[in-house]
């Protein structure tokens, strides 16, 4: 099964997301120790459509960002939607923002992940499926923008399915990885401002399932189906340590 890390982007704030019927809810603690919890707050607009697979990130300014799979456009080809809260989760912005919509109803959007850069830009990555053409796409939204800007396909053109992306941010850097049937097994770091690829880190012998920066941004950890967690120098890409013994 490999190793799966739980990103600090969620647990540093003790925030939980859950789906109940057609509602996407956020659950927040009343105190730092999470000894008690507030009443659930609905994130999505009232809708009969199904919502699932929410991912949440906390920006440096304390804004909560949520992305999820949304079936309001049809049950066969779901889209990715987004909302945010600037009041510590008391309420979320309506209307929800489309991150990616398949207007031709040919694609399935799935498995989103979200991270927030140092200037508050939300970056979302997700899997996109159309027959055998399965890719990882990404988009970003600055704090002043009304909509998401597409960053296009971020995986290399290789055979095999690309799915379940993991994304992390620190300052202007974005780290990405995903399950790759094309035996890529790379960790990538991008410039969040220009969208340019900064570096690729190789060394895992299985698909990379999770990435996350250290609190100071100096290190990057990656977990893989090979059962190893690797710790990298986030500035140079040098491998610092292998953590083994995981089932």
PDB file of C-alpha atoms in Angstrom:
ATOM      1  CA  UNK A   1       0.000   0.000   0.000  1.00  0.00           C
ATOM      2  CA  UNK A   2       2.989   2.329   0.465  1.00  0.00           C
ATOM      3  CA  UNK A   3       3.106   5.391   2.693  1.00  0.00           C
ATOM      4  CA  UNK A   4       0.559   8.202   2.876  1.00  0.00           C
ATOM      5  CA  UNK A   5       1.379  11.381   4.809  1.00  0.00           C
ATOM      6  CA  UNK A   6      -1.276  13.621   6.312  1.00  0.00           C
ATOM      7  CA  UNK A   7      -0.411  17.144   5.211  1.00  0.00           C
ATOM      8  CA  UNK A   8       0.076  19.884   7.790  1.00  0.00           C
ATOM      9  CA  UNK A   9      -2.053  22.138   5.596  1.00  0.00           C
ATOM     10  CA  UNK A  10      -5.083  20.472   7.204  1.00  0.00           C
ATOM     11  CA  UNK A  11      -3.975  19.338  10.619  1.00  0.00           C
ATOM     12  CA  UNK A  12      -2.081  22.443  11.676  1.00  0.00           C
ATOM     13  CA  UNK A  13      -5.475  24.078  12.081  1.00  0.00           C
ATOM     14  CA  UNK A  14      -7.367  20.946  13.186  1.00  0.00           C
ATOM     15  CA  UNK A  15      -9.855  21.416  10.360  1.00  0.00           C
ATOM     16  CA  UNK A  16     -12.047  18.609   9.067  1.00  0.00           C
ATOM     17  CA  UNK A  17     -14.184  18.395   5.951  1.00  0.00           C
ATOM     18  CA  UNK A  18     -16.970  15.900   5.451  1.00  0.00           C
ATOM     19  CA  UNK A  19     -19.779  15.212   3.041  1.00  0.00           C
ATOM     20  CA  UNK A  20     -23.315  14.436   4.125  1.00  0.00           C
ATOM     21  CA  UNK A  21     -25.833  13.696   1.373  1.00  0.00           C
ATOM     22  CA  UNK A  22     -25.730  16.737  -0.956  1.00  0.00           C
ATOM     23  CA  UNK A  23     -23.986  18.984   1.577  1.00  0.00           C
ATOM     24  CA  UNK A  24     -20.287  19.696   1.958  1.00  0.00           C
ATOM     25  CA  UNK A  25     -19.585  20.623   5.585  1.00  0.00           C
ATOM     26  CA  UNK A  26     -16.576  21.992   7.449  1.00  0.00           C
ATOM     27  CA  UNK A  27     -15.929  21.170  11.089  1.00  0.00           C
ATOM     28  CA  UNK A  28     -13.692  23.415  13.205  1.00  0.00           C
ATOM     29  CA  UNK A  29     -12.602  23.286  16.860  1.00  0.00           C
ATOM     30  CA  UNK A  30     -13.596  25.785  19.521  1.00  0.00           C
ATOM     31  CA  UNK A  31     -10.079  25.695  20.982  1.00  0.00           C
ATOM     32  CA  UNK A  32      -6.484  24.938  19.967  1.00  0.00           C
ATOM     33  CA  UNK A  33      -6.502  21.487  21.525  1.00  0.00           C
ATOM     34  CA  UNK A  34      -9.613  20.471  19.577  1.00  0.00           C
ATOM     35  CA  UNK A  35     -11.282  19.323  22.801  1.00  0.00           C
ATOM     36  CA  UNK A  36     -14.621  20.504  21.447  1.00  0.00           C
ATOM     37  CA  UNK A  37     -15.991  21.397  18.039  1.00  0.00           C
ATOM     38  CA  UNK A  38     -18.296  24.045  16.605  1.00  0.00           C
ATOM     39  CA  UNK A  39     -21.496  23.334  14.733  1.00  0.00           C
ATOM     40  CA  UNK A  40     -20.963  22.199  11.140  1.00  0.00           C
ATOM     41  CA  UNK A  41     -20.871  24.927   8.487  1.00  0.00           C
ATOM     42  CA  UNK A  42     -22.063  24.226   4.929  1.00  0.00           C
ATOM     43  CA  UNK A  43     -19.466  25.092   2.284  1.00  0.00           C
ATOM     44  CA  UNK A  44     -21.334  24.442  -0.963  1.00  0.00           C
ATOM     45  CA  UNK A  45     -24.393  26.293  -2.185  1.00  0.00           C
ATOM     46  CA  UNK A  46     -27.732  24.562  -1.479  1.00  0.00           C
ATOM     47  CA  UNK A  47     -27.984  21.938  -4.192  1.00  0.00           C
ATOM     48  CA  UNK A  48     -29.414  18.514  -4.878  1.00  0.00           C
ATOM     49  CA  UNK A  49     -26.147  17.493  -6.501  1.00  0.00           C
ATOM     50  CA  UNK A  50     -23.633  15.237  -4.823  1.00  0.00           C
ATOM     51  CA  UNK A  51     -20.431  16.722  -3.397  1.00  0.00           C
ATOM     52  CA  UNK A  52     -17.429  14.578  -2.409  1.00  0.00           C
ATOM     53  CA  UNK A  53     -13.659  14.320  -1.918  1.00  0.00           C
ATOM     54  CA  UNK A  54     -13.142  17.708  -0.219  1.00  0.00           C
ATOM     55  CA  UNK A  55      -9.638  18.995   0.425  1.00  0.00           C
ATOM     56  CA  UNK A  56      -8.889  21.976   2.636  1.00  0.00           C
ATOM     57  CA  UNK A  57      -5.876  24.263   3.042  1.00  0.00           C
ATOM     58  CA  UNK A  58      -5.172  27.168   5.371  1.00  0.00           C
ATOM     59  CA  UNK A  59      -3.462  30.193   3.849  1.00  0.00           C
ATOM     60  CA  UNK A  60      -0.789  32.304   5.589  1.00  0.00           C
ATOM     61  CA  UNK A  61      -3.465  34.932   6.269  1.00  0.00           C
ATOM     62  CA  UNK A  62      -5.728  32.379   7.989  1.00  0.00           C
ATOM     63  CA  UNK A  63      -8.221  32.105   5.127  1.00  0.00           C
ATOM     64  CA  UNK A  64      -9.669  28.602   4.720  1.00  0.00           C
ATOM     65  CA  UNK A  65      -9.684  27.285   1.129  1.00  0.00           C
ATOM     66  CA  UNK A  66     -11.735  24.241   0.079  1.00  0.00           C
ATOM     67  CA  UNK A  67     -11.853  22.320  -3.222  1.00  0.00           C
ATOM     68  CA  UNK A  68     -14.106  19.347  -3.980  1.00  0.00           C
ATOM     69  CA  UNK A  69     -15.705  17.164  -6.649  1.00  0.00           C
ATOM     70  CA  UNK A  70     -19.143  18.517  -7.590  1.00  0.00           C
ATOM     71  CA  UNK A  71     -21.890  16.816  -9.599  1.00  0.00           C
ATOM     72  CA  UNK A  72     -24.152  19.815 -10.199  1.00  0.00           C
ATOM     73  CA  UNK A  73     -23.415  19.675 -13.960  1.00  0.00           C
ATOM     74  CA  UNK A  74     -24.299  15.979 -14.228  1.00  0.00           C
ATOM     75  CA  UNK A  75     -23.627  12.675 -12.513  1.00  0.00           C
ATOM     76  CA  UNK A  76     -21.494  11.212 -15.316  1.00  0.00           C
ATOM     77  CA  UNK A  77     -18.907  14.010 -15.615  1.00  0.00           C
ATOM     78  CA  UNK A  78     -18.254  15.835 -12.330  1.00  0.00           C
ATOM     79  CA  UNK A  79     -16.349  19.108 -12.069  1.00  0.00           C
ATOM     80  CA  UNK A  80     -14.038  20.702  -9.488  1.00  0.00           C
ATOM     81  CA  UNK A  81     -15.437  23.547  -7.365  1.00  0.00           C
ATOM     82  CA  UNK A  82     -13.925  25.905  -4.788  1.00  0.00           C
ATOM     83  CA  UNK A  83     -14.921  28.169  -1.923  1.00  0.00           C
ATOM     84  CA  UNK A  84     -13.165  30.023   0.877  1.00  0.00           C
ATOM     85  CA  UNK A  85     -13.848  31.548   4.271  1.00  0.00           C
ATOM     86  CA  UNK A  86     -12.324  34.792   5.491  1.00  0.00           C
ATOM     87  CA  UNK A  87     -13.976  34.659   8.910  1.00  0.00           C
ATOM     88  CA  UNK A  88     -12.432  31.502  10.373  1.00  0.00           C
ATOM     89  CA  UNK A  89     -15.038  29.185   8.911  1.00  0.00           C
ATOM     90  CA  UNK A  90     -18.142  31.002  10.177  1.00  0.00           C
ATOM     91  CA  UNK A  91     -19.384  31.230   6.583  1.00  0.00           C
ATOM     92  CA  UNK A  92     -18.091  30.523   3.062  1.00  0.00           C
ATOM     93  CA  UNK A  93     -18.193  32.609  -0.102  1.00  0.00           C
ATOM     94  CA  UNK A  94     -21.167  32.166  -2.453  1.00  0.00           C
ATOM     95  CA  UNK A  95     -21.512  31.527  -5.253  1.00  0.00           C
ATOM     96  CA  UNK A  96     -18.957  28.712  -5.315  1.00  0.00           C
ATOM     97  CA  UNK A  97     -16.251  29.093  -7.952  1.00  0.00           C
ATOM     98  CA  UNK A  98     -15.689  26.590 -10.742  1.00  0.00           C
ATOM     99  CA  UNK A  99     -12.061  25.507 -10.819  1.00  0.00           C
ATOM    100  CA  UNK A 100     -12.597  23.399 -13.931  1.00  0.00           C
ATOM    101  CA  UNK A 101     -15.750  22.615 -15.856  1.00  0.00           C
ATOM    102  CA  UNK A 102     -16.074  20.284 -18.811  1.00  0.00           C
ATOM    103  CA  UNK A 103     -18.498  22.223 -20.997  1.00  0.00           C
ATOM    104  CA  UNK A 104     -18.513  19.431 -23.600  1.00  0.00           C
ATOM    105  CA  UNK A 105     -19.398  16.879 -20.891  1.00  0.00           C
ATOM    106  CA  UNK A 106     -16.641  14.555 -22.099  1.00  0.00           C
ATOM    107  CA  UNK A 107     -14.267  14.596 -19.138  1.00  0.00           C
ATOM    108  CA  UNK A 108     -14.388  13.404 -15.539  1.00  0.00           C
ATOM    109  CA  UNK A 109     -12.652  15.587 -12.970  1.00  0.00           C
ATOM    110  CA  UNK A 110     -11.606  13.780  -9.777  1.00  0.00           C
ATOM    111  CA  UNK A 111      -9.292  13.674  -6.740  1.00  0.00           C
ATOM    112  CA  UNK A 112      -8.523  17.365  -6.199  1.00  0.00           C
ATOM    113  CA  UNK A 113      -5.851  18.645  -3.847  1.00  0.00           C
ATOM    114  CA  UNK A 114      -5.267  22.270  -2.855  1.00  0.00           C
ATOM    115  CA  UNK A 115      -2.419  24.400  -1.511  1.00  0.00           C
ATOM    116  CA  UNK A 116      -1.976  28.114  -0.822  1.00  0.00           C
ATOM    117  CA  UNK A 117       1.147  30.125  -1.675  1.00  0.00           C
ATOM    118  CA  UNK A 118       2.783  32.838   0.412  1.00  0.00           C
ATOM    119  CA  UNK A 119       0.767  35.614  -1.260  1.00  0.00           C
ATOM    120  CA  UNK A 120      -2.543  33.804  -0.732  1.00  0.00           C
ATOM    121  CA  UNK A 121      -2.910  32.317  -4.221  1.00  0.00           C
ATOM    122  CA  UNK A 122      -4.918  29.083  -4.184  1.00  0.00           C
ATOM    123  CA  UNK A 123      -3.534  26.342  -6.444  1.00  0.00           C
ATOM    124  CA  UNK A 124      -5.643  23.272  -7.200  1.00  0.00           C
ATOM    125  CA  UNK A 125      -4.480  20.066  -8.926  1.00  0.00           C
ATOM    126  CA  UNK A 126      -6.795  17.248 -10.006  1.00  0.00           C
ATOM    127  CA  UNK A 127      -7.104  14.151 -12.158  1.00  0.00           C
ATOM    128  CA  UNK A 128      -8.863  14.447 -15.504  1.00  0.00           C
ATOM    129  CA  UNK A 129     -10.113  11.367 -17.332  1.00  0.00           C
ATOM    130  CA  UNK A 130     -11.345  10.938 -20.898  1.00  0.00           C
ATOM    131  CA  UNK A 131     -11.142   7.346 -22.056  1.00  0.00           C
ATOM    132  CA  UNK A 132      -7.453   6.432 -22.067  1.00  0.00           C
ATOM    133  CA  UNK A 133      -6.367  10.079 -21.921  1.00  0.00           C
ATOM    134  CA  UNK A 134      -5.783  10.554 -18.189  1.00  0.00           C
ATOM    135  CA  UNK A 135      -3.822  13.592 -17.034  1.00  0.00           C
ATOM    136  CA  UNK A 136      -3.069  15.845 -14.080  1.00  0.00           C
ATOM    137  CA  UNK A 137      -4.233  19.434 -14.499  1.00  0.00           C
ATOM    138  CA  UNK A 138      -3.766  22.480 -12.293  1.00  0.00           C
ATOM    139  CA  UNK A 139      -5.211  25.977 -11.948  1.00  0.00           C
ATOM    140  CA  UNK A 140      -4.583  28.961  -9.697  1.00  0.00           C
ATOM    141  CA  UNK A 141      -6.572  31.883  -8.312  1.00  0.00           C
ATOM    142  CA  UNK A 142      -4.986  34.979  -6.788  1.00  0.00           C
ATOM    143  CA  UNK A 143      -6.737  36.727  -3.884  1.00  0.00           C
ATOM    144  CA  UNK A 144      -7.917  39.550  -6.180  1.00  0.00           C
ATOM    145  CA  UNK A 145      -9.121  37.302  -9.037  1.00  0.00           C
ATOM    146  CA  UNK A 146     -12.739  36.293  -9.606  1.00  0.00           C
ATOM    147  CA  UNK A 147     -11.889  33.048 -11.403  1.00  0.00           C
ATOM    148  CA  UNK A 148      -9.202  30.400 -11.772  1.00  0.00           C
ATOM    149  CA  UNK A 149      -6.450  30.582 -14.374  1.00  0.00           C
ATOM    150  CA  UNK A 150      -5.613  27.250 -15.992  1.00  0.00           C
ATOM    151  CA  UNK A 151      -2.022  26.028 -15.683  1.00  0.00           C
ATOM    152  CA  UNK A 152      -2.761  23.241 -18.152  1.00  0.00           C
ATOM    153  CA  UNK A 153      -1.548  19.651 -18.024  1.00  0.00           C
ATOM    154  CA  UNK A 154       1.408  19.327 -15.644  1.00  0.00           C
ATOM    155  CA  UNK A 155       2.339  15.665 -16.225  1.00  0.00           C
ATOM    156  CA  UNK A 156       4.651  14.537 -18.999  1.00  0.00           C
ATOM    157  CA  UNK A 157       3.093  12.941 -22.062  1.00  0.00           C
ATOM    158  CA  UNK A 158       3.592   9.301 -21.077  1.00  0.00           C
ATOM    159  CA  UNK A 159       1.535   6.158 -21.358  1.00  0.00           C
ATOM    160  CA  UNK A 160      -0.539   5.062 -18.401  1.00  0.00           C
ATOM    161  CA  UNK A 161      -2.982   6.651 -16.017  1.00  0.00           C
ATOM    162  CA  UNK A 162      -2.082   9.713 -13.946  1.00  0.00           C
ATOM    163  CA  UNK A 163      -4.263  10.215 -10.862  1.00  0.00           C
ATOM    164  CA  UNK A 164      -4.570  11.277  -7.192  1.00  0.00           C
ATOM    165  CA  UNK A 165      -2.280  14.331  -7.168  1.00  0.00           C
ATOM    166  CA  UNK A 166      -0.704  15.688  -4.000  1.00  0.00           C
ATOM    167  CA  UNK A 167       0.244  19.366  -3.838  1.00  0.00           C
ATOM    168  CA  UNK A 168       2.007  21.522  -1.228  1.00  0.00           C
ATOM    169  CA  UNK A 169       3.088  25.155  -1.154  1.00  0.00           C
ATOM    170  CA  UNK A 170       5.625  27.368   0.563  1.00  0.00           C
ATOM    171  CA  UNK A 171       6.268  30.970  -0.501  1.00  0.00           C
ATOM    172  CA  UNK A 172       6.395  30.981  -4.308  1.00  0.00           C
ATOM    173  CA  UNK A 173       7.155  27.251  -4.567  1.00  0.00           C
ATOM    174  CA  UNK A 174       4.652  24.513  -5.369  1.00  0.00           C
ATOM    175  CA  UNK A 175       5.519  20.825  -4.966  1.00  0.00           C
ATOM    176  CA  UNK A 176       3.516  18.177  -6.817  1.00  0.00           C
ATOM    177  CA  UNK A 177       3.402  14.404  -7.181  1.00  0.00           C
ATOM    178  CA  UNK A 178       0.815  11.833  -8.273  1.00  0.00           C
ATOM    179  CA  UNK A 179       0.174   8.158  -8.853  1.00  0.00           C
ATOM    180  CA  UNK A 180       1.758   7.420 -12.204  1.00  0.00           C
ATOM    181  CA  UNK A 181       1.369   4.204 -14.177  1.00  0.00           C
ATOM    182  CA  UNK A 182       4.036   5.483 -16.557  1.00  0.00           C
ATOM    183  CA  UNK A 183       6.738   4.805 -13.916  1.00  0.00           C
ATOM    184  CA  UNK A 184       7.614   8.478 -13.524  1.00  0.00           C
ATOM    185  CA  UNK A 185       7.914   8.474  -9.695  1.00  0.00           C
ATOM    186  CA  UNK A 186       9.144  12.085  -9.617  1.00  0.00           C
ATOM    187  CA  UNK A 187       8.649  14.961  -7.213  1.00  0.00           C
ATOM    188  CA  UNK A 188       8.349  18.293  -9.013  1.00  0.00           C
ATOM    189  CA  UNK A 189       8.765  21.857  -7.746  1.00  0.00           C
ATOM    190  CA  UNK A 190       7.215  24.746  -9.693  1.00  0.00           C
ATOM    191  CA  UNK A 191       7.340  28.521  -9.509  1.00  0.00           C
ATOM    192  CA  UNK A 192       3.816  29.522  -8.519  1.00  0.00           C
ATOM    193  CA  UNK A 193       4.165  32.977 -10.103  1.00  0.00           C
ATOM    194  CA  UNK A 194       5.398  31.976 -13.557  1.00  0.00           C
ATOM    195  CA  UNK A 195       4.182  28.362 -13.665  1.00  0.00           C
ATOM    196  CA  UNK A 196       7.691  27.284 -14.722  1.00  0.00           C
ATOM    197  CA  UNK A 197       9.114  23.922 -13.625  1.00  0.00           C
ATOM    198  CA  UNK A 198      12.012  24.599 -11.228  1.00  0.00           C
ATOM    199  CA  UNK A 199      13.312  21.068 -10.650  1.00  0.00           C
ATOM    200  CA  UNK A 200      12.486  17.365 -10.598  1.00  0.00           C
ATOM    201  CA  UNK A 201      13.662  15.021  -7.839  1.00  0.00           C
ATOM    202  CA  UNK A 202      14.121  11.355  -8.692  1.00  0.00           C
ATOM    203  CA  UNK A 203      14.824   8.428  -6.393  1.00  0.00           C
ATOM    204  CA  UNK A 204      11.554   6.763  -5.459  1.00  0.00           C
ATOM    205  CA  UNK A 205      10.927   3.254  -6.805  1.00  0.00           C
ATOM    206  CA  UNK A 206       7.147   3.608  -6.727  1.00  0.00           C
ATOM    207  CA  UNK A 207       4.540   6.285  -7.379  1.00  0.00           C
ATOM    208  CA  UNK A 208       4.744   9.242  -5.004  1.00  0.00           C
ATOM    209  CA  UNK A 209       1.542   9.566  -2.968  1.00  0.00           C
ATOM    210  CA  UNK A 210       2.155  12.664  -0.812  1.00  0.00           C
ATOM    211  CA  UNK A 211       4.367  15.748  -0.576  1.00  0.00           C
ATOM    212  CA  UNK A 212       4.640  18.428   2.100  1.00  0.00           C
ATOM    213  CA  UNK A 213       7.027  21.240   3.052  1.00  0.00           C
ATOM    214  CA  UNK A 214       8.514  21.666   6.513  1.00  0.00           C
ATOM    215  CA  UNK A 215       7.162  24.683   8.450  1.00  0.00           C
ATOM    216  CA  UNK A 216      10.207  26.778   7.485  1.00  0.00           C
ATOM    217  CA  UNK A 217      10.116  25.675   3.828  1.00  0.00           C
ATOM    218  CA  UNK A 218      13.715  24.409   3.940  1.00  0.00           C
ATOM    219  CA  UNK A 219      12.821  20.736   3.534  1.00  0.00           C
ATOM    220  CA  UNK A 220      10.328  18.756   1.489  1.00  0.00           C
ATOM    221  CA  UNK A 221       9.089  15.290   2.441  1.00  0.00           C
ATOM    222  CA  UNK A 222       7.718  12.814  -0.092  1.00  0.00           C
ATOM    223  CA  UNK A 223       5.988   9.496   0.608  1.00  0.00           C
ATOM    224  CA  UNK A 224       5.780   6.705  -1.927  1.00  0.00           C
ATOM    225  CA  UNK A 225       4.277   3.318  -2.696  1.00  0.00           C
ATOM    226  CA  UNK A 226       7.826   1.971  -2.316  1.00  0.00           C
ATOM    227  CA  UNK A 227       7.368   2.322   1.461  1.00  0.00           C
ATOM    228  CA  UNK A 228       9.981   5.075   1.829  1.00  0.00           C
ATOM    229  CA  UNK A 229       9.623   8.667   2.995  1.00  0.00           C
ATOM    230  CA  UNK A 230      12.357  10.831   1.499  1.00  0.00           C
ATOM    231  CA  UNK A 231      13.394  14.187   2.966  1.00  0.00           C
ATOM    232  CA  UNK A 232      14.854  16.620   0.417  1.00  0.00           C
ATOM    233  CA  UNK A 233      16.557  19.988   0.542  1.00  0.00           C
ATOM    234  CA  UNK A 234      13.736  22.070  -0.933  1.00  0.00           C
ATOM    235  CA  UNK A 235      16.139  24.702  -2.285  1.00  0.00           C
ATOM    236  CA  UNK A 236      18.653  22.421  -4.035  1.00  0.00           C
ATOM    237  CA  UNK A 237      16.763  19.155  -4.534  1.00  0.00           C
ATOM    238  CA  UNK A 238      19.464  17.196  -2.702  1.00  0.00           C
ATOM    239  CA  UNK A 239      18.313  14.073  -0.858  1.00  0.00           C
ATOM    240  CA  UNK A 240      18.872  14.501   2.882  1.00  0.00           C
ATOM    241  CA  UNK A 241      17.410  11.364   4.418  1.00  0.00           C
ATOM    242  CA  UNK A 242      15.460   8.150   3.741  1.00  0.00           C
ATOM    243  CA  UNK A 243      12.922   7.042   6.348  1.00  0.00           C
ATOM    244  CA  UNK A 244      12.156   3.324   6.020  1.00  0.00           C
ATOM    245  CA  UNK A 245      10.340   0.633   7.943  1.00  0.00           C
ATOM    246  CA  UNK A 246       6.838   1.591   6.799  1.00  0.00           C
ATOM    247  CA  UNK A 247       4.383  -1.137   5.824  1.00  0.00           C
TER     248      UNK A 247
END
